[in-house]
Coordinates of C-alpha atoms and ligand atoms in Angstrom, one line a residue:
M1 CA 12.7 14.5 26.4
A2 CA 14.7 17.1 24.4
P3 CA 17.8 16.5 25.1
Q4 CA 17.4 12.9 24.3
L5 CA 15.3 13.7 21.1
D6 CA 18.7 15.6 19.9
A7 CA 21.0 12.9 20.8
Y8 CA 18.9 10.5 18.6
F9 CA 18.4 13.0 15.9
K10 CA 22.3 13.3 15.7
Q11 CA 22.8 9.8 15.7
V12 CA 20.2 9.3 12.8
E13 CA 22.4 11.8 11.0
A14 CA 25.7 10.0 12.0
S15 CA 24.0 6.7 10.5
S16 CA 22.4 7.9 7.7
E17 CA 24.9 6.3 5.2
D18 CA 24.5 3.0 7.2
F19 CA 20.8 3.3 6.8
I20 CA 20.8 3.9 3.3
E21 CA 23.0 0.8 2.4
R22 CA 20.4 -1.0 4.7
L23 CA 17.8 0.1 2.2
R24 CA 20.2 -1.0 -0.6
K25 CA 20.3 -4.5 0.5
A26 CA 16.6 -4.9 0.9
V27 CA 15.9 -3.3 -2.6
A28 CA 18.5 -5.8 -4.0
I29 CA 16.0 -8.6 -3.2
P30 CA 13.4 -8.6 -5.7
S31 CA 10.4 -10.0 -3.0
V32 CA 7.5 -9.4 -6.2
S33 CA 4.7 -10.9 -4.3
A34 CA 2.3 -11.3 -7.5
M35 CA 5.1 -13.4 -9.6
D36 CA 5.1 -17.2 -8.5
E37 CA 9.1 -17.2 -9.9
H38 CA 9.8 -14.4 -7.3
R39 CA 8.1 -16.3 -4.4
P40 CA 12.2 -17.7 -3.1
D41 CA 12.9 -13.8 -3.3
V42 CA 10.0 -13.1 -1.1
V43 CA 10.8 -15.7 1.7
K44 CA 14.5 -14.6 1.4
M45 CA 13.5 -11.2 1.9
G46 CA 11.5 -12.2 5.1
Q47 CA 14.3 -14.0 6.1
W48 CA 16.8 -11.2 5.8
L49 CA 14.5 -9.0 7.6
A50 CA 14.2 -11.0 10.5
S51 CA 18.0 -11.4 10.7
E52 CA 18.6 -7.7 10.7
L53 CA 16.0 -7.3 13.6
K54 CA 17.8 -10.2 15.5
N55 CA 21.1 -8.6 15.0
L56 CA 19.4 -5.5 16.9
G57 CA 18.7 -7.4 19.7
A58 CA 14.4 -7.9 18.9
E59 CA 12.7 -11.3 19.7
V60 CA 11.6 -12.5 16.0
E61 CA 9.8 -14.9 14.8
L62 CA 8.8 -16.1 10.9
R63 CA 5.5 -17.5 11.2
P64 CA 3.8 -19.5 8.1
L65 CA 0.6 -18.5 6.5
G66 CA 0.1 -22.2 4.7
K67 CA -0.7 -22.6 1.0
Q68 CA -1.6 -19.5 -0.9
P69 CA -5.4 -20.0 -1.9
H70 CA -5.8 -20.8 -5.6
K71 CA -2.4 -21.4 -6.2
E72 CA -1.8 -24.5 -3.7
Y73 CA 1.5 -25.4 -4.8
L74 CA 2.8 -22.3 -3.7
D75 CA 3.4 -21.5 0.3
L76 CA 2.6 -18.1 1.2
P77 CA 5.6 -16.2 2.5
P78 CA 6.3 -15.9 6.4
V79 CA 4.9 -12.8 8.5
V80 CA 7.9 -11.7 10.5
I81 CA 6.8 -10.6 13.8
G82 CA 9.0 -9.3 16.2
R83 CA 9.0 -7.6 19.9
Y84 CA 11.7 -4.9 21.1
G85 CA 11.3 -4.2 24.9
N86 CA 9.2 -5.8 27.2
D87 CA 8.8 -3.4 30.0
K88 CA 5.2 -3.4 31.7
K89 CA 5.4 0.2 32.7
K90 CA 6.0 1.2 29.1
R91 CA 3.4 1.6 26.3
T92 CA 3.2 -1.0 23.6
I93 CA 3.1 0.4 20.0
L94 CA 2.5 -2.3 17.3
V95 CA 3.9 -1.2 13.7
Y96 CA 2.6 -2.9 10.5
G97 CA 4.5 -3.1 7.4
H98 CA 5.1 -5.0 4.2
Y99 CA 8.4 -6.5 2.8
D100 CA 6.9 -7.5 -1.1
V101 CA 6.9 -5.2 -3.7
Q102 CA 5.2 -4.5 -7.0
P103 CA 6.9 -6.1 -10.2
A104 CA 9.3 -4.1 -12.2
L105 CA 11.3 -4.7 -15.3
M106 CA 13.6 -2.6 -17.3
E107 CA 11.3 -2.5 -20.4
D108 CA 8.5 -1.3 -18.5
G109 CA 10.6 2.0 -19.0
W110 CA 12.8 2.3 -15.6
S111 CA 15.7 4.6 -16.2
T112 CA 17.7 2.5 -13.7
K113 CA 17.7 -1.1 -12.8
P114 CA 14.9 -1.2 -10.4
F115 CA 16.5 -3.9 -8.3
E116 CA 19.5 -1.7 -7.8
L117 CA 19.5 1.5 -5.4
S118 CA 20.6 4.2 -7.1
V119 CA 20.7 7.7 -6.0
D120 CA 21.4 11.0 -7.8
E121 CA 22.8 14.0 -7.0
K122 CA 19.4 15.4 -5.3
G123 CA 19.5 12.8 -3.2
R124 CA 16.5 11.0 -5.2
M125 CA 17.2 7.1 -4.1
Y126 CA 15.4 5.2 -7.1
G127 CA 14.5 1.2 -6.6
R128 CA 11.4 -1.0 -6.6
G129 CA 10.1 -0.7 -3.1
S130 CA 12.1 2.2 -1.8
T131 CA 9.2 3.9 -0.8
D132 CA 6.5 1.2 -1.0
D133 CA 7.3 0.0 1.4
K134 CA 11.0 -1.3 2.3
G135 CA 12.1 2.4 3.2
P136 CA 9.4 2.8 6.2
V137 CA 9.7 -0.6 7.1
L138 CA 13.5 -0.3 7.8
G139 CA 12.8 3.1 9.3
W140 CA 11.6 1.2 12.1
L141 CA 15.0 -0.7 12.5
N142 CA 16.9 2.4 12.0
V143 CA 14.8 3.8 14.9
I144 CA 16.2 0.9 17.1
E145 CA 19.7 1.1 15.9
A146 CA 19.9 4.9 16.4
H147 CA 18.4 4.8 20.0
Q148 CA 21.5 1.9 20.9
K149 CA 24.0 3.6 19.3
A150 CA 23.2 7.2 20.8
G151 CA 22.7 5.4 24.1
V152 CA 19.0 6.5 24.6
G153 CA 16.4 4.7 26.5
F154 CA 13.8 3.1 24.5
P155 CA 10.6 5.0 24.8
V156 CA 8.2 2.0 24.4
N157 CA 8.0 -1.5 23.5
L158 CA 7.5 -2.4 19.9
L159 CA 5.4 -5.0 18.4
M160 CA 6.3 -5.6 14.8
C161 CA 4.3 -7.3 12.2
F162 CA 5.9 -7.3 8.5
E163 CA 4.2 -9.4 6.1
G164 CA 5.3 -10.4 2.6
M165 CA 1.9 -10.1 0.3
E166 CA 0.4 -7.0 0.7
E167 CA 0.7 -6.0 -3.1
Y168 CA -1.1 -9.2 -3.7
G169 CA -4.1 -8.9 -1.3
S170 CA -2.6 -9.5 2.0
E171 CA -3.2 -13.6 1.8
G172 CA -3.7 -15.3 4.8
L173 CA -2.9 -11.9 6.9
D174 CA -6.6 -11.6 8.3
D175 CA -6.9 -14.7 10.0
F176 CA -3.4 -14.6 11.4
I177 CA -4.0 -11.0 12.8
N178 CA -7.4 -12.0 14.1
E179 CA -5.9 -15.0 15.6
E180 CA -2.7 -13.3 17.3
A181 CA -4.8 -9.9 18.5
K182 CA -5.4 -11.6 21.9
K183 CA -1.9 -13.5 21.9
Y184 CA 0.9 -12.0 20.4
F185 CA -0.2 -8.3 20.1
K186 CA -2.4 -8.6 23.0
D187 CA -0.2 -5.5 24.5
A188 CA -0.5 -3.2 21.9
D189 CA -1.9 0.2 23.2
A190 CA -2.2 1.5 19.3
V191 CA -1.1 0.8 16.0
C192 CA 1.0 2.6 13.8
I193 CA 1.2 1.9 10.0
S194 CA 3.6 3.7 7.7
D195 CA 3.0 2.7 3.9
N196 CA 1.7 5.8 2.4
Y197 CA 2.5 9.2 1.1
W198 CA 2.3 12.9 1.8
L199 CA 0.1 14.6 -0.7
G200 CA 2.3 16.9 -2.1
T201 CA 6.3 17.0 -1.7
E202 CA 6.7 19.7 1.2
K203 CA 3.9 19.2 3.7
P204 CA 3.5 16.1 6.0
C205 CA 0.4 14.6 7.0
L206 CA -1.2 12.1 9.4
T207 CA -3.7 9.9 7.4
Y208 CA -7.1 8.4 8.8
G209 CA -8.8 7.0 5.9
L210 CA -8.1 4.6 3.2
R211 CA -10.5 3.3 -0.1
G212 CA -10.8 -0.3 0.0
V213 CA -10.3 -2.2 -3.1
N214 CA -12.0 -5.2 -5.0
Y215 CA -9.9 -6.8 -7.7
Y216 CA -11.5 -8.5 -10.7
S217 CA -10.6 -10.8 -13.5
I218 CA -12.8 -11.5 -16.6
E219 CA -11.3 -14.5 -18.4
I220 CA -12.4 -15.2 -21.9
S221 CA -11.8 -18.3 -23.8
G222 CA -12.7 -20.1 -27.2
P223 CA -10.1 -21.6 -29.7
G224 CA -8.0 -24.2 -28.2
Q225 CA -4.8 -22.8 -29.1
D226 CA -3.2 -19.3 -30.2
L227 CA -4.4 -19.2 -33.8
H228 CA -3.2 -17.4 -37.0
S229 CA -5.2 -14.4 -37.9
G230 CA -4.7 -14.6 -41.2
V231 CA -6.1 -18.2 -41.5
F232 CA -8.5 -18.0 -39.1
G233 CA -9.4 -14.3 -38.7
G234 CA -13.2 -13.8 -39.8
T235 CA -14.0 -17.5 -38.9
T236 CA -14.1 -17.8 -35.1
H237 CA -15.4 -15.7 -32.0
E238 CA -12.1 -13.9 -30.9
P239 CA -11.6 -13.7 -27.0
M240 CA -9.4 -10.8 -27.1
T241 CA -12.6 -8.8 -29.2
D242 CA -14.7 -9.8 -27.0
L243 CA -12.7 -9.1 -23.7
T244 CA -12.1 -5.2 -25.0
K245 CA -15.9 -4.8 -25.7
V246 CA -16.9 -6.0 -22.1
L247 CA -14.0 -3.9 -20.5
G248 CA -15.3 -0.9 -22.4
T249 CA -18.8 -1.3 -20.8
L250 CA -17.0 -0.5 -17.2
V251 CA -15.9 3.1 -17.0
D252 CA -16.1 6.0 -18.7
T253 CA -13.3 8.2 -19.9
D254 CA -14.1 10.9 -17.6
G255 CA -14.0 8.1 -14.7
T256 CA -17.6 7.5 -14.2
I257 CA -18.3 3.9 -13.3
L258 CA -20.9 2.5 -15.5
I259 CA -22.0 -0.3 -13.2
K260 CA -25.7 0.1 -12.4
G261 CA -26.2 0.7 -8.6
I262 CA -22.6 1.3 -7.5
K263 CA -23.1 5.1 -7.2
D264 CA -26.0 4.2 -4.8
F265 CA -23.8 2.7 -2.1
V266 CA -21.7 5.9 -1.9
A267 CA -22.5 8.2 1.4
P268 CA -23.7 11.4 0.6
L269 CA -21.2 14.6 0.7
T270 CA -22.2 16.6 3.7
D271 CA -21.4 19.9 4.0
E272 CA -19.0 19.5 7.0
E273 CA -17.0 17.2 4.9
K274 CA -17.0 19.5 2.0
S275 CA -15.7 22.1 4.1
L276 CA -12.6 20.2 5.5
Y277 CA -11.0 20.1 1.6
G278 CA -10.4 24.0 1.0
D279 CA -7.8 23.6 3.9
I280 CA -5.8 20.6 2.7
A281 CA -2.3 22.2 1.3
F282 CA -2.6 20.6 -2.1
T283 CA -2.5 22.2 -5.4
M284 CA -3.2 21.1 -9.0
D285 CA 0.6 21.5 -9.7
N286 CA 1.2 19.0 -7.4
L287 CA -1.2 16.7 -9.3
Y288 CA 0.5 17.5 -12.4
E289 CA 3.7 16.8 -10.9
S290 CA 2.9 13.5 -9.5
L291 CA 1.1 12.4 -12.9
G292 CA 3.9 13.9 -14.8
S293 CA 1.5 15.1 -16.9
Q294 CA -1.6 17.8 -16.9
T295 CA -4.1 14.7 -17.7
G296 CA -6.1 15.5 -14.4
I297 CA -10.0 14.7 -14.9
F298 CA -11.1 17.8 -12.5
P299 CA -9.8 21.2 -12.8
D300 CA -9.8 22.1 -8.9
K301 CA -8.3 20.7 -6.0
E302 CA -11.4 19.7 -4.0
R303 CA -13.0 18.0 -6.7
T304 CA -10.0 15.9 -7.5
L305 CA -8.9 15.2 -3.8
M306 CA -12.8 13.9 -3.3
G307 CA -11.9 11.7 -6.6
R308 CA -9.2 10.3 -5.1
W309 CA -10.5 10.0 -1.3
R310 CA -14.0 9.9 -1.4
Y311 CA -15.5 8.6 -4.6
P312 CA -15.1 5.2 -5.9
S313 CA -13.0 4.6 -9.1
L314 CA -12.5 1.9 -11.6
S315 CA -9.2 1.2 -13.1
I316 CA -8.3 -1.3 -15.8
H317 CA -4.9 -2.7 -15.0
G318 CA -4.2 -5.3 -17.7
I319 CA -4.8 -8.2 -20.0
E320 CA -3.0 -11.6 -19.4
G321 CA -2.2 -13.7 -22.5
A322 CA -2.4 -10.7 -25.2
F323 CA 0.0 -10.1 -27.3
S324 CA 2.0 -7.1 -25.7
A325 CA 5.9 -7.1 -27.0
P326 CA 7.0 -4.8 -29.5
G327 CA 6.7 -6.0 -33.1
A328 CA 3.8 -7.0 -35.2
K329 CA 2.7 -10.8 -34.0
T330 CA -0.6 -11.6 -36.2
V331 CA -2.1 -14.2 -33.6
I332 CA -5.4 -14.7 -32.1
P333 CA -4.8 -15.3 -28.4
A334 CA -6.9 -18.0 -27.3
K335 CA -7.7 -17.2 -23.9
V336 CA -7.4 -13.6 -22.2
T337 CA -7.8 -12.5 -18.7
G338 CA -8.6 -8.8 -18.0
K339 CA -8.1 -7.2 -14.5
F340 CA -9.9 -4.5 -13.5
S341 CA -10.4 -3.1 -9.8
I342 CA -12.8 -1.0 -8.0
R343 CA -11.5 1.5 -5.4
T344 CA -14.4 1.4 -2.7
V345 CA -15.7 4.2 -0.3
P346 CA -18.1 4.2 2.4
N347 CA -20.9 2.7 2.3
M348 CA -19.9 0.0 -0.1
E349 CA -19.6 -3.1 1.0
I350 CA -17.3 -6.0 -0.4
D351 CA -20.4 -8.5 -1.4
P352 CA -22.9 -6.4 -2.7
V353 CA -20.4 -4.6 -4.9
N354 CA -19.3 -8.0 -6.2
E355 CA -22.7 -9.1 -7.0
L356 CA -23.0 -6.0 -9.0
V357 CA -20.2 -6.2 -11.3
I358 CA -20.6 -10.1 -11.9
K359 CA -23.8 -9.3 -12.9
H360 CA -22.9 -6.5 -15.3
V361 CA -19.8 -8.3 -16.8
Q362 CA -22.3 -11.6 -17.6
D363 CA -24.9 -9.1 -19.0
A364 CA -22.5 -7.2 -21.2
F365 CA -21.0 -10.5 -22.5
S366 CA -24.1 -11.9 -23.1
K367 CA -25.3 -9.0 -25.2
L368 CA -22.3 -9.7 -27.5
N369 CA -23.8 -13.4 -28.7
S370 CA -20.4 -14.7 -28.7
K371 CA -19.5 -18.6 -28.7
N372 CA -16.8 -17.8 -26.6
T373 CA -17.0 -18.7 -22.6
C374 CA -16.5 -15.9 -20.1
K375 CA -15.4 -16.4 -16.2
V376 CA -15.8 -13.4 -13.8
W377 CA -14.5 -13.4 -10.1
C378 CA -13.3 -11.5 -7.5
Q379 CA -9.6 -12.1 -6.9
H380 CA -9.2 -10.3 -3.8
A381 CA -11.2 -7.4 -1.9
G382 CA -10.3 -5.3 1.2
K383 CA -13.0 -2.8 3.0
W384 CA -12.2 1.1 3.0
W385 CA -11.5 2.3 6.5
V386 CA -12.0 6.0 8.2
A387 CA -10.9 6.4 11.6
S388 CA -11.1 9.4 14.2
P389 CA -7.9 11.2 14.4
K390 CA -9.1 12.7 17.9
H391 CA -6.7 10.4 19.6
W392 CA -3.6 10.4 21.7
N393 CA -2.0 8.6 19.0
F394 CA -2.6 11.3 16.5
T395 CA -2.0 13.7 19.1
A396 CA 1.7 11.9 19.5
A397 CA 2.5 11.9 15.8
G398 CA 1.1 15.4 15.1
K399 CA 3.6 16.7 18.0
A400 CA 6.8 14.5 16.5
V401 CA 6.1 15.8 12.7
E402 CA 5.8 19.8 14.4
H403 CA 9.2 18.9 15.8
V404 CA 11.0 17.2 13.1
W405 CA 9.2 19.2 10.4
G406 CA 8.5 22.2 11.8
V407 CA 4.9 22.2 10.8
K408 CA 1.4 20.8 11.5
P409 CA 0.8 18.1 9.6
D410 CA -2.2 17.9 7.5
L411 CA -5.0 15.5 8.2
T412 CA -5.6 13.4 5.2
R413 CA -7.3 10.3 3.4
E414 CA -5.7 7.9 0.9
G415 CA -6.7 6.8 -2.2
G416 CA -5.1 3.5 -2.2
S417 CA -5.9 0.7 0.2
I418 CA -4.2 -1.3 3.2
P419 CA -7.0 -3.7 3.9
V420 CA -5.1 -4.8 7.2
T421 CA -5.6 -1.4 8.8
L422 CA -9.3 -2.0 9.4
T423 CA -8.4 -5.6 10.6
F424 CA -5.9 -4.2 13.1
E425 CA -8.6 -1.7 14.4
Q426 CA -11.1 -4.4 14.6
A427 CA -9.2 -7.0 15.9
T428 CA -7.2 -5.0 18.7
G429 CA -10.1 -2.7 19.5
K430 CA -7.0 -0.2 19.2
N431 CA -6.6 3.3 17.4
V432 CA -4.6 2.8 13.9
L433 CA -2.7 5.7 12.5
L434 CA -1.0 6.1 9.1
L435 CA 2.0 7.9 9.5
P436 CA 3.6 8.3 5.8
M437 CA 7.6 8.7 5.1
G438 CA 7.5 9.0 1.4
S439 CA 6.0 12.1 -0.9
S440 CA 3.6 12.2 -3.6
T441 CA 6.1 12.3 -6.5
D442 CA 7.8 8.7 -5.0
A443 CA 5.8 6.7 -8.1
A444 CA 5.1 3.6 -6.0
H445 CA 3.7 1.0 -8.1
S446 CA 5.1 3.1 -11.2
I447 CA 8.3 3.2 -13.0
N448 CA 11.6 4.8 -11.6
E449 CA 9.9 4.5 -7.8
K450 CA 11.7 6.5 -5.4
L451 CA 12.3 7.5 -2.2
D452 CA 13.9 11.0 -1.3
R453 CA 16.8 10.7 1.2
R454 CA 15.3 13.6 3.1
N455 CA 12.1 11.6 3.5
Y456 CA 13.9 8.6 4.7
I457 CA 16.2 10.1 7.2
E458 CA 13.9 12.8 8.2
G459 CA 11.0 9.8 8.3
T460 CA 13.6 7.8 10.6
K461 CA 13.6 10.7 12.9
L462 CA 9.8 11.1 13.0
L463 CA 9.2 7.5 13.5
G464 CA 11.8 7.6 16.7
A465 CA 10.0 11.0 17.8
Y466 CA 6.4 9.8 17.5
L467 CA 7.4 6.7 19.9
H468 CA 8.7 9.2 22.6
Y469 CA 5.3 11.1 22.3
V470 CA 3.5 8.2 22.5
A471 CA 5.2 7.4 25.7
E472 CA 4.3 11.0 27.0
E473 CA 0.7 11.1 26.0
P474 CA -1.8 10.6 28.5
M475 CA -3.6 7.2 27.8
E476 CA -7.4 8.1 27.8
G477 CA -9.2 9.1 24.6
Ligands
LIG1 C1 -1.2 2.2 0.0 C2 -0.4 1.0 -0.1 N1 1.3 1.4 -0.2 C3 -0.6 0.4 -1.6 O1 0.1 0.3 -2.3 N2 -1.5 -0.6 -1.3 C4 -1.9 -1.6 -2.4 C5 -2.7 -2.7 -1.8 C6 -3.1 -3.6 -2.8 C7 -4.3 -4.1 -3.0 N3 -4.3 -4.9 -4.0 C8 -3.3 -5.0 -4.5 N4 -2.6 -4.5 -3.8 C9 -3.0 -0.4 -3.5 O2 -3.6 0.4 -3.0 O3 -3.0 -1.1 -4.5
LIG2 ZN1 2.3 -0.6 0.3
LIG3 ZN1 1.7 -0.8 -3.0

């Protein structure tokens, strides 16, 4: 295998500028799944991805997912599915990624235009979606292209599933995967997802766990329209006042969730699990670097990692309908919708958590004795996932990491959520591996999201090397 991999690696180096151009084109399409007005861009991004894959000789289909739940005027973007190679003697790996991105506006504080890839002198490639998840998705395309150009045989059959709604809760995808698990995806021997990040900036990792996410909206309304606060302030119940009070009952400033009963669902920490945290290559400085501040809750790495991986958290994200522009508008908003989410962990189930949250919000609102109206609902939910890393899929990835990066990877869990991971595992019955490309300082979901050129190019080598090691692993296990 060594000469083949050497030739492949050389080709990745030789094609690196083309691969960066490919990422530049992808970042230029503002495929923001959460914004109705960007839906045509999400569709355009799916079509662009499909055409790139076709140009590389893959069989590709754009599968419709129907209308968006609760927004029937919108079509969901298509799932791009594809196959590269169909040799019964080879293993088949199913790869998943997403081509939609989080919203990004200059006024949020970006230093460069979010939808123009901007590469600085240190090789940091800034742009929305660079690390989450366009860079990793294009990594798979780069793997195909570099094999072709180097004349190196492709080691496995590749099945692909790239969706356009991940940042909005993967609407429609669970049913699609369940439906196709025994059809389009039936040959898959294992699954690989590249959509998370290293813990720091130097040590690669393989990831075997994710938190789940239950995402909520609280809508408080009263007046028939927005009002002048000088004319009506002091004479009416104000939705924004009610909402901030209700939001204030959810979580304490030290991160403690204040909803009664939530803690009781959390699996107790065992001595065996506790002992795993000490060996992970992570420091408080790694945390401070990626936070861009020293505002961590805990003083030590172990409790910080547990706070991210194995305990739930509740975050308040924003308020729709509230005044948020610069200046001093003296308005009383008539209807405001607060958004918050809970990252869930073993053994929190979606429905019992929803019941506690909805009851808590209703009780908190009724204590206000307000004449306004309060509605609360779970917008989307995806369950946590924890797998065993003792499988040939992880062994192959571990060897590939050692080959490309020269170190054994850490085995990590992740605080973020990729709800379809569990769906793939359950629907296909196959092992799922998370193989991240980006690092802790990439600022996914934040301003100035970036992917380091080194992570993109070495990451492309890693994805290819992983496929070669997969081809060599004995199947059992
Ligand atoms: C880890 C992954 N790259 C990611 O960012 N996932 C999102 C999924 C999500 C759920 N609701 C909205 N987006 C995340 O963890 O926030
Ligand atoms: Zn992602
Ligand atoms: Zn994301």
